Amino acid sequence: MIRLRTDFFAESLGMGTSMVVLMPQAASGIGMEGADGGGTGADGSGVPVLYLLHGLSDDCTIWERRTSIERYATEKGIAVVMPEVRRSFYTDEAVGEAYWTFVAEELPQIVARTFRVSTAREDTFVAGLSMGGFGAFKLALNHPERFAAAASLSGALDPASLPLELNAGHLAERVWGGREIAGTADDLLGLVGRRDPAELPALFLDCGTEDQLIDQNRRFLAAAEDAGVEVASRLRPGAHTWEFWDEGIQDVLDWLPLRG
């Protein structure tokens, strides 16, 4: 794999930010759009890509430092894009930066222009852990036309129920500013009931039965079942740990509907 730590300016954030990108070695032409062997064709030519999202206390390097994601992705021939969103809950913050606009709109454009990845829905996937699991399902439910599959590992899928004021430095006030989450793009339990199940990407949910977020995951599964949305789920022994997620991301990669 080719491993790149990329620093760039994000218009939506109004500042510089970073991402880590893993590219299969055979995918030549990185940064050579329009050159022989480079760029992404209109037909979606290029390698499949997984957007892999970090949790609340992490950054764009954490998946590499705590798991063997590079080795696992090498075996699958898939590119992995790991962006930096700080403690934003993948939301346009009330007092802060527009991280939802960044990850949902600007980031895919930058990746498509810079790396030889497919832009076809069938080759585009998203996954994440904890806050990143929320981000992965938020992207899948708000933009189902872009993703073939989405996976949440120990996802914080119902942020309205989290004690964010007490335990997270008034994060809820900074991110949502007192706004109601119900009925918005962040209301995953409500959103899954408002989507046409036939239009949604494949969904995979993995959470430990000893995880503090297990009840949120069970509520999401119940809401999905009520709406007739199929979710491949696994509630298994485990806690909110990297041992759990290192195993989980391998299963996610095995589950992805990779073409060919």
mmCIF file of N, CA and C in Angstrom, residues 77-183:
data_model
loop_
_atom_site.group_PDB
_atom_site.id
_atom_site.type_symbol
_atom_site.label_atom_id
_atom_site.label_comp_id
_atom_site.label_asym_id
_atom_site.label_seq_id
_atom_site.Cartn_x
_atom_site.Cartn_y
_atom_site.Cartn_z
ATOM 1 N N GLY A 77 -7.568 -4.942 -1.627
ATOM 2 C CA GLY A 77 -7.350 -4.070 -2.771
ATOM 3 C C GLY A 77 -8.222 -2.833 -2.748
ATOM 4 N N ILE A 78 -8.448 -2.278 -1.557
ATOM 5 C CA ILE A 78 -9.342 -1.142 -1.387
ATOM 6 C C ILE A 78 -8.579 0.049 -0.839
ATOM 7 N N ALA A 79 -8.901 1.246 -1.325
ATOM 8 C CA ALA A 79 -8.346 2.471 -0.761
ATOM 9 C C ALA A 79 -9.096 2.819 0.520
ATOM 10 N N VAL A 80 -8.390 3.436 1.461
ATOM 11 C CA VAL A 80 -8.996 3.846 2.718
ATOM 12 C C VAL A 80 -8.682 5.319 2.950
ATOM 13 N N VAL A 81 -9.722 6.112 3.172
ATOM 14 C CA VAL A 81 -9.576 7.545 3.437
ATOM 15 C C VAL A 81 -10.014 7.814 4.872
ATOM 16 N N MET A 82 -9.102 8.359 5.676
ATOM 17 C CA MET A 82 -9.368 8.614 7.087
ATOM 18 C C MET A 82 -9.241 10.113 7.360
ATOM 19 N N PRO A 83 -10.363 10.835 7.387
ATOM 20 C CA PRO A 83 -10.325 12.284 7.558
ATOM 21 C C PRO A 83 -10.258 12.698 9.027
ATOM 22 N N GLU A 84 -10.032 13.976 9.235
ATOM 23 C CA GLU A 84 -9.969 14.575 10.572
ATOM 24 C C GLU A 84 -11.193 15.473 10.760
ATOM 25 N N VAL A 85 -11.974 15.195 11.825
ATOM 26 C CA VAL A 85 -13.155 16.038 12.082
ATOM 27 C C VAL A 85 -13.230 16.538 13.521
ATOM 28 N N ARG A 86 -12.171 16.315 14.277
ATOM 29 C CA ARG A 86 -12.111 16.754 15.681
ATOM 30 C C ARG A 86 -13.307 16.185 16.448
ATOM 31 N N ARG A 87 -13.934 16.991 17.326
ATOM 32 C CA ARG A 87 -15.022 16.499 18.182
ATOM 33 C C ARG A 87 -16.377 17.027 17.686
ATOM 34 N N SER A 88 -16.570 16.975 16.382
ATOM 35 C CA SER A 88 -17.699 17.664 15.752
ATOM 36 C C SER A 88 -18.973 16.848 15.642
ATOM 37 N N PHE A 89 -18.911 15.554 15.906
ATOM 38 C CA PHE A 89 -20.039 14.656 15.643
ATOM 39 C C PHE A 89 -20.479 14.746 14.181
ATOM 40 N N TYR A 90 -19.527 15.015 13.296
ATOM 41 C CA TYR A 90 -19.802 15.042 11.864
ATOM 42 C C TYR A 90 -20.992 15.961 11.552
ATOM 43 N N THR A 91 -20.960 17.143 12.197
ATOM 44 C CA THR A 91 -22.061 18.096 12.139
ATOM 45 C C THR A 91 -21.512 19.494 11.845
ATOM 46 N N ASP A 92 -22.300 20.316 11.198
ATOM 47 C CA ASP A 92 -21.972 21.739 11.087
ATOM 48 C C ASP A 92 -22.214 22.366 12.458
ATOM 49 N N GLU A 93 -21.125 22.651 13.156
ATOM 50 C CA GLU A 93 -21.216 23.063 14.556
ATOM 51 C C GLU A 93 -21.900 24.424 14.715
ATOM 52 N N ALA A 94 -22.693 24.547 15.765
ATOM 53 C CA ALA A 94 -23.335 25.826 16.063
ATOM 54 C C ALA A 94 -22.289 26.886 16.376
ATOM 55 N N VAL A 95 -21.260 26.498 17.117
ATOM 56 C CA VAL A 95 -20.153 27.404 17.439
ATOM 57 C C VAL A 95 -18.872 26.677 17.032
ATOM 58 N N GLY A 96 -18.456 26.851 15.797
ATOM 59 C CA GLY A 96 -17.287 26.127 15.327
ATOM 60 C C GLY A 96 -17.260 26.037 13.819
ATOM 61 N N GLU A 97 -16.938 24.851 13.319
ATOM 62 C CA GLU A 97 -16.726 24.671 11.887
ATOM 63 C C GLU A 97 -17.794 23.763 11.259
ATOM 64 N N ALA A 98 -17.868 23.828 9.935
ATOM 65 C CA ALA A 98 -18.892 23.098 9.173
ATOM 66 C C ALA A 98 -18.366 21.713 8.788
ATOM 67 N N TYR A 99 -18.267 20.829 9.771
ATOM 68 C CA TYR A 99 -17.677 19.518 9.502
ATOM 69 C C TYR A 99 -18.614 18.594 8.726
ATOM 70 N N TRP A 100 -19.906 18.779 8.830
ATOM 71 C CA TRP A 100 -20.806 17.971 8.012
ATOM 72 C C TRP A 100 -20.662 18.347 6.538
ATOM 73 N N THR A 101 -20.638 19.623 6.248
ATOM 74 C CA THR A 101 -20.414 20.067 4.873
ATOM 75 C C THR A 101 -19.070 19.563 4.363
ATOM 76 N N PHE A 102 -18.071 19.596 5.221
ATOM 77 C CA PHE A 102 -16.747 19.125 4.839
ATOM 78 C C PHE A 102 -16.758 17.650 4.470
ATOM 79 N N VAL A 103 -17.268 16.801 5.356
ATOM 80 C CA VAL A 103 -17.154 15.355 5.124
ATOM 81 C C VAL A 103 -18.156 14.865 4.084
ATOM 82 N N ALA A 104 -19.302 15.525 3.969
ATOM 83 C CA ALA A 104 -20.329 15.067 3.040
ATOM 84 C C ALA A 104 -20.166 15.639 1.643
ATOM 85 N N GLU A 105 -19.589 16.836 1.527
ATOM 86 C CA GLU A 105 -19.528 17.498 0.233
ATOM 87 C C GLU A 105 -18.099 17.715 -0.270
ATOM 88 N N GLU A 106 -17.284 18.414 0.526
ATOM 89 C CA GLU A 106 -15.965 18.808 0.027
ATOM 90 C C GLU A 106 -14.971 17.654 -0.006
ATOM 91 N N LEU A 107 -14.934 16.845 1.034
ATOM 92 C CA LEU A 107 -13.962 15.759 1.104
ATOM 93 C C LEU A 107 -14.064 14.804 -0.086
ATOM 94 N N PRO A 108 -15.256 14.303 -0.452
ATOM 95 C CA PRO A 108 -15.310 13.398 -1.608
ATOM 96 C C PRO A 108 -14.816 14.045 -2.903
ATOM 97 N N GLN A 109 -15.038 15.330 -3.060
ATOM 98 C CA GLN A 109 -14.558 16.020 -4.255
ATOM 99 C C GLN A 109 -13.037 16.093 -4.267
ATOM 100 N N ILE A 110 -12.446 16.392 -3.119
ATOM 101 C CA ILE A 110 -10.992 16.457 -3.033
ATOM 102 C C ILE A 110 -10.381 15.084 -3.306
ATOM 103 N N VAL A 111 -10.960 14.051 -2.722
ATOM 104 C CA VAL A 111 -10.450 12.689 -2.920
ATOM 105 C C VAL A 111 -10.557 12.288 -4.384
ATOM 106 N N ALA A 112 -11.688 12.574 -5.020
ATOM 107 C CA ALA A 112 -11.885 12.189 -6.421
ATOM 108 C C ALA A 112 -10.930 12.922 -7.349
ATOM 109 N N ARG A 113 -10.607 14.180 -7.023
ATOM 110 C CA ARG A 113 -9.703 14.947 -7.871
ATOM 111 C C ARG A 113 -8.245 14.552 -7.680
ATOM 112 N N THR A 114 -7.921 13.984 -6.527
ATOM 113 C CA THR A 114 -6.521 13.794 -6.160
ATOM 114 C C THR A 114 -6.050 12.359 -6.304
ATOM 115 N N PHE A 115 -6.925 11.396 -6.076
ATOM 116 C CA PHE A 115 -6.530 10.000 -6.038
ATOM 117 C C PHE A 115 -7.314 9.180 -7.058
ATOM 118 N N ARG A 116 -6.707 8.090 -7.482
ATOM 119 C CA ARG A 116 -7.346 7.233 -8.483
ATOM 120 C C ARG A 116 -8.306 6.255 -7.803
ATOM 121 N N VAL A 117 -9.418 6.805 -7.321
ATOM 122 C CA VAL A 117 -10.462 5.978 -6.719
ATOM 123 C C VAL A 117 -11.715 6.059 -7.575
ATOM 124 N N SER A 118 -12.515 5.018 -7.502
ATOM 125 C CA SER A 118 -13.780 5.008 -8.216
ATOM 126 C C SER A 118 -14.746 5.987 -7.570
ATOM 127 N N THR A 119 -15.541 6.639 -8.405
ATOM 128 C CA THR A 119 -16.595 7.507 -7.896
ATOM 129 C C THR A 119 -17.969 6.854 -8.002
ATOM 130 N N ALA A 120 -18.005 5.601 -8.433
ATOM 131 C CA ALA A 120 -19.275 4.892 -8.568
ATOM 132 C C ALA A 120 -19.830 4.532 -7.190
ATOM 133 N N ARG A 121 -21.136 4.621 -7.053
ATOM 134 C CA ARG A 121 -21.773 4.243 -5.795
ATOM 135 C C ARG A 121 -21.405 2.823 -5.394
ATOM 136 N N GLU A 122 -21.337 1.928 -6.383
ATOM 137 C CA GLU A 122 -21.076 0.508 -6.110
ATOM 138 C C GLU A 122 -19.701 0.272 -5.499
ATOM 139 N N ASP A 123 -18.808 1.255 -5.611
ATOM 140 C CA ASP A 123 -17.438 1.106 -5.111
ATOM 141 C C ASP A 123 -17.134 2.007 -3.923
ATOM 142 N N THR A 124 -18.153 2.645 -3.357
ATOM 143 C CA THR A 124 -17.939 3.640 -2.301
ATOM 144 C C THR A 124 -18.599 3.174 -1.009
ATOM 145 N N PHE A 125 -17.814 3.153 0.068
ATOM 146 C CA PHE A 125 -18.275 2.619 1.346
ATOM 147 C C PHE A 125 -17.860 3.562 2.476
ATOM 148 N N VAL A 126 -18.535 3.439 3.611
ATOM 149 C CA VAL A 126 -18.190 4.253 4.775
ATOM 150 C C VAL A 126 -18.366 3.410 6.029
ATOM 151 N N ALA A 127 -17.457 3.612 6.990
ATOM 152 C CA ALA A 127 -17.526 2.909 8.272
ATOM 153 C C ALA A 127 -16.893 3.787 9.329
ATOM 154 N N GLY A 128 -17.182 3.488 10.578
ATOM 155 C CA GLY A 128 -16.576 4.258 11.660
ATOM 156 C C GLY A 128 -16.874 3.635 13.001
ATOM 157 N N LEU A 129 -16.176 4.132 14.017
ATOM 158 C CA LEU A 129 -16.373 3.640 15.382
ATOM 159 C C LEU A 129 -16.881 4.754 16.287
ATOM 160 N N SER A 130 -17.783 4.401 17.191
ATOM 161 C CA SER A 130 -18.318 5.319 18.191
ATOM 162 C C SER A 130 -18.896 6.561 17.508
ATOM 163 N N MET A 131 -18.338 7.759 17.741
ATOM 164 C CA MET A 131 -18.804 8.942 17.025
ATOM 165 C C MET A 131 -18.702 8.733 15.525
ATOM 166 N N GLY A 132 -17.678 8.001 15.075
ATOM 167 C CA GLY A 132 -17.529 7.703 13.653
ATOM 168 C C GLY A 132 -18.582 6.749 13.128
ATOM 169 N N GLY A 133 -19.101 5.868 13.994
ATOM 170 C CA GLY A 133 -20.219 5.016 13.599
ATOM 171 C C GLY A 133 -21.458 5.849 13.349
ATOM 172 N N PHE A 134 -21.664 6.860 14.204
ATOM 173 C CA PHE A 134 -22.734 7.817 13.959
ATOM 174 C C PHE A 134 -22.530 8.512 12.622
ATOM 175 N N GLY A 135 -21.293 8.976 12.363
ATOM 176 C CA GLY A 135 -21.003 9.659 11.111
ATOM 177 C C GLY A 135 -21.238 8.776 9.898
ATOM 178 N N ALA A 136 -20.866 7.496 10.002
ATOM 179 C CA ALA A 136 -21.041 6.576 8.882
ATOM 180 C C ALA A 136 -22.519 6.377 8.552
ATOM 181 N N PHE A 137 -23.339 6.147 9.570
ATOM 182 C CA PHE A 137 -24.768 5.962 9.322
ATOM 183 C C PHE A 137 -25.438 7.279 8.928
ATOM 184 N N LYS A 138 -24.937 8.397 9.440
ATOM 185 C CA LYS A 138 -25.484 9.693 9.038
ATOM 186 C C LYS A 138 -25.265 9.919 7.548
ATOM 187 N N LEU A 139 -24.073 9.615 7.059
ATOM 188 C CA LEU A 139 -23.799 9.741 5.632
ATOM 189 C C LEU A 139 -24.679 8.792 4.825
ATOM 190 N N ALA A 140 -24.810 7.564 5.286
ATOM 191 C CA ALA A 140 -25.584 6.565 4.547
ATOM 192 C C ALA A 140 -27.061 6.920 4.477
ATOM 193 N N LEU A 141 -27.616 7.433 5.563
ATOM 194 C CA LEU A 141 -29.044 7.727 5.610
ATOM 195 C C LEU A 141 -29.388 9.046 4.937
ATOM 196 N N ASN A 142 -28.456 10.008 4.958
ATOM 197 C CA ASN A 142 -28.708 11.297 4.322
ATOM 198 C C ASN A 142 -28.319 11.314 2.849
ATOM 199 N N HIS A 143 -27.366 10.469 2.464
ATOM 200 C CA HIS A 143 -26.929 10.407 1.073
ATOM 201 C C HIS A 143 -26.853 8.949 0.608
ATOM 202 N N PRO A 144 -27.982 8.254 0.613
ATOM 203 C CA PRO A 144 -27.953 6.833 0.234
ATOM 204 C C PRO A 144 -27.537 6.604 -1.210
ATOM 205 N N GLU A 145 -27.657 7.639 -2.038
ATOM 206 C CA GLU A 145 -27.296 7.494 -3.445
ATOM 207 C C GLU A 145 -25.797 7.422 -3.656
ATOM 208 N N ARG A 146 -24.997 7.685 -2.631
ATOM 209 C CA ARG A 146 -23.542 7.745 -2.782
ATOM 210 C C ARG A 146 -22.820 6.492 -2.314
ATOM 211 N N PHE A 147 -23.476 5.674 -1.484
ATOM 212 C CA PHE A 147 -22.779 4.582 -0.820
ATOM 213 C C PHE A 147 -23.458 3.249 -1.088
ATOM 214 N N ALA A 148 -22.620 2.236 -1.318
ATOM 215 C CA ALA A 148 -23.134 0.880 -1.479
ATOM 216 C C ALA A 148 -23.319 0.198 -0.133
ATOM 217 N N ALA A 149 -22.549 0.615 0.874
ATOM 218 C CA ALA A 149 -22.626 -0.022 2.184
ATOM 219 C C ALA A 149 -22.073 0.908 3.245
ATOM 220 N N ALA A 150 -22.586 0.764 4.469
ATOM 221 C CA ALA A 150 -22.131 1.559 5.610
ATOM 222 C C ALA A 150 -22.102 0.680 6.843
ATOM 223 N N ALA A 151 -21.088 0.858 7.678
ATOM 224 C CA ALA A 151 -20.931 0.036 8.875
ATOM 225 C C ALA A 151 -20.667 0.909 10.092
ATOM 226 N N SER A 152 -21.301 0.566 11.184
ATOM 227 C CA SER A 152 -21.110 1.249 12.463
ATOM 228 C C SER A 152 -20.579 0.252 13.482
ATOM 229 N N LEU A 153 -19.442 0.580 14.075
ATOM 230 C CA LEU A 153 -18.874 -0.211 15.161
ATOM 231 C C LEU A 153 -19.053 0.561 16.463
ATOM 232 N N SER A 154 -19.828 0.000 17.390
ATOM 233 C CA SER A 154 -20.078 0.642 18.690
ATOM 234 C C SER A 154 -20.537 2.085 18.504
ATOM 235 N N GLY A 155 -21.468 2.286 17.585
ATOM 236 C CA GLY A 155 -21.856 3.635 17.209
ATOM 237 C C GLY A 155 -22.602 4.404 18.284
ATOM 238 N N ALA A 156 -22.295 5.701 18.381
ATOM 239 C CA ALA A 156 -23.058 6.624 19.222
ATOM 240 C C ALA A 156 -24.233 7.111 18.392
ATOM 241 N N LEU A 157 -25.226 6.263 18.212
ATOM 242 C CA LEU A 157 -26.260 6.449 17.200
ATOM 243 C C LEU A 157 -27.406 7.340 17.657
ATOM 244 N N ASP A 158 -27.443 7.691 18.941
ATOM 245 C CA ASP A 158 -28.513 8.542 19.468
ATOM 246 C C ASP A 158 -27.883 9.611 20.355
ATOM 247 N N PRO A 159 -27.211 10.609 19.754
ATOM 248 C CA PRO A 159 -26.464 11.583 20.558
ATOM 249 C C PRO A 159 -27.331 12.379 21.518
ATOM 250 N N ALA A 160 -28.628 12.507 21.224
ATOM 251 C CA ALA A 160 -29.505 13.253 22.122
ATOM 252 C C ALA A 160 -29.593 12.600 23.498
ATOM 253 N N SER A 161 -29.290 11.304 23.566
ATOM 254 C CA SER A 161 -29.391 10.589 24.843
ATOM 255 C C SER A 161 -28.075 10.555 25.612
ATOM 256 N N LEU A 162 -27.008 11.113 25.034
ATOM 257 C CA LEU A 162 -25.704 11.094 25.687
ATOM 258 C C LEU A 162 -25.564 12.245 26.675
ATOM 259 N N PRO A 163 -24.872 12.026 27.807
ATOM 260 C CA PRO A 163 -24.650 13.100 28.788
ATOM 261 C C PRO A 163 -23.492 14.003 28.364
ATOM 262 N N LEU A 164 -23.630 14.625 27.204
ATOM 263 C CA LEU A 164 -22.509 15.368 26.633
ATOM 264 C C LEU A 164 -22.181 16.638 27.418
ATOM 265 N N GLU A 165 -23.170 17.254 28.044
ATOM 266 C CA GLU A 165 -22.885 18.459 28.825
ATOM 267 C C GLU A 165 -22.023 18.128 30.038
ATOM 268 N N LEU A 166 -22.325 17.012 30.664
ATOM 269 C CA LEU A 166 -21.618 16.654 31.891
ATOM 270 C C LEU A 166 -20.238 16.084 31.607
ATOM 271 N N ASN A 167 -20.137 15.232 30.601
ATOM 272 C CA ASN A 167 -18.916 14.443 30.413
ATOM 273 C C ASN A 167 -18.043 14.863 29.242
ATOM 274 N N ALA A 168 -18.480 15.812 28.443
ATOM 275 C CA ALA A 168 -17.731 16.112 27.220
ATOM 276 C C ALA A 168 -17.465 17.601 27.031
ATOM 277 N N GLY A 169 -17.282 18.328 28.134
ATOM 278 C CA GLY A 169 -16.904 19.728 28.016
ATOM 279 C C GLY A 169 -17.928 20.572 27.285
ATOM 280 N N HIS A 170 -19.222 20.392 27.629
ATOM 281 C CA HIS A 170 -20.292 21.167 26.996
ATOM 282 C C HIS A 170 -20.288 21.015 25.480
ATOM 283 N N LEU A 171 -19.968 19.811 25.027
ATOM 284 C CA LEU A 171 -19.896 19.544 23.601
ATOM 285 C C LEU A 171 -21.240 19.776 22.915
ATOM 286 N N ALA A 172 -22.331 19.385 23.562
ATOM 287 C CA ALA A 172 -23.644 19.540 22.944
ATOM 288 C C ALA A 172 -23.955 21.001 22.667
ATOM 289 N N GLU A 173 -23.570 21.878 23.576
ATOM 290 C CA GLU A 173 -23.815 23.307 23.379
ATOM 291 C C GLU A 173 -23.004 23.838 22.202
ATOM 292 N N ARG A 174 -21.759 23.378 22.090
ATOM 293 C CA ARG A 174 -20.906 23.860 21.003
ATOM 294 C C ARG A 174 -21.350 23.303 19.649
ATOM 295 N N VAL A 175 -21.722 22.018 19.617
ATOM 296 C CA VAL A 175 -22.082 21.393 18.348
ATOM 297 C C VAL A 175 -23.500 21.755 17.926
ATOM 298 N N TRP A 176 -24.461 21.628 18.833
ATOM 299 C CA TRP A 176 -25.861 21.824 18.458
ATOM 300 C C TRP A 176 -26.442 23.150 18.936
ATOM 301 N N GLY A 177 -25.795 23.813 19.896
ATOM 302 C CA GLY A 177 -26.250 25.130 20.337
ATOM 303 C C GLY A 177 -27.674 25.161 20.850
ATOM 304 N N GLY A 178 -28.096 24.088 21.493
ATOM 305 C CA GLY A 178 -29.451 24.039 22.010
ATOM 306 C C GLY A 178 -30.499 23.638 20.987
ATOM 307 N N ARG A 179 -30.076 23.399 19.755
ATOM 308 C CA ARG A 179 -31.022 22.983 18.723
ATOM 309 C C ARG A 179 -31.538 21.573 19.009
ATOM 310 N N GLU A 180 -32.777 21.331 18.673
ATOM 311 C CA GLU A 180 -33.341 19.998 18.788
ATOM 312 C C GLU A 180 -32.734 19.084 17.715
ATOM 313 N N ILE A 181 -32.363 17.876 18.122
ATOM 314 C CA ILE A 181 -31.834 16.911 17.165
ATOM 315 C C ILE A 181 -32.960 16.181 16.443
ATOM 316 N N ALA A 182 -34.074 15.992 17.123
ATOM 317 C CA ALA A 182 -35.203 15.269 16.533
ATOM 318 C C ALA A 182 -35.640 15.930 15.230
ATOM 319 N N GLY A 183 -35.801 15.099 14.201
ATOM 320 C CA GLY A 183 -36.272 15.584 12.923
ATOM 321 C C GLY A 183 -35.209 16.170 12.018
#
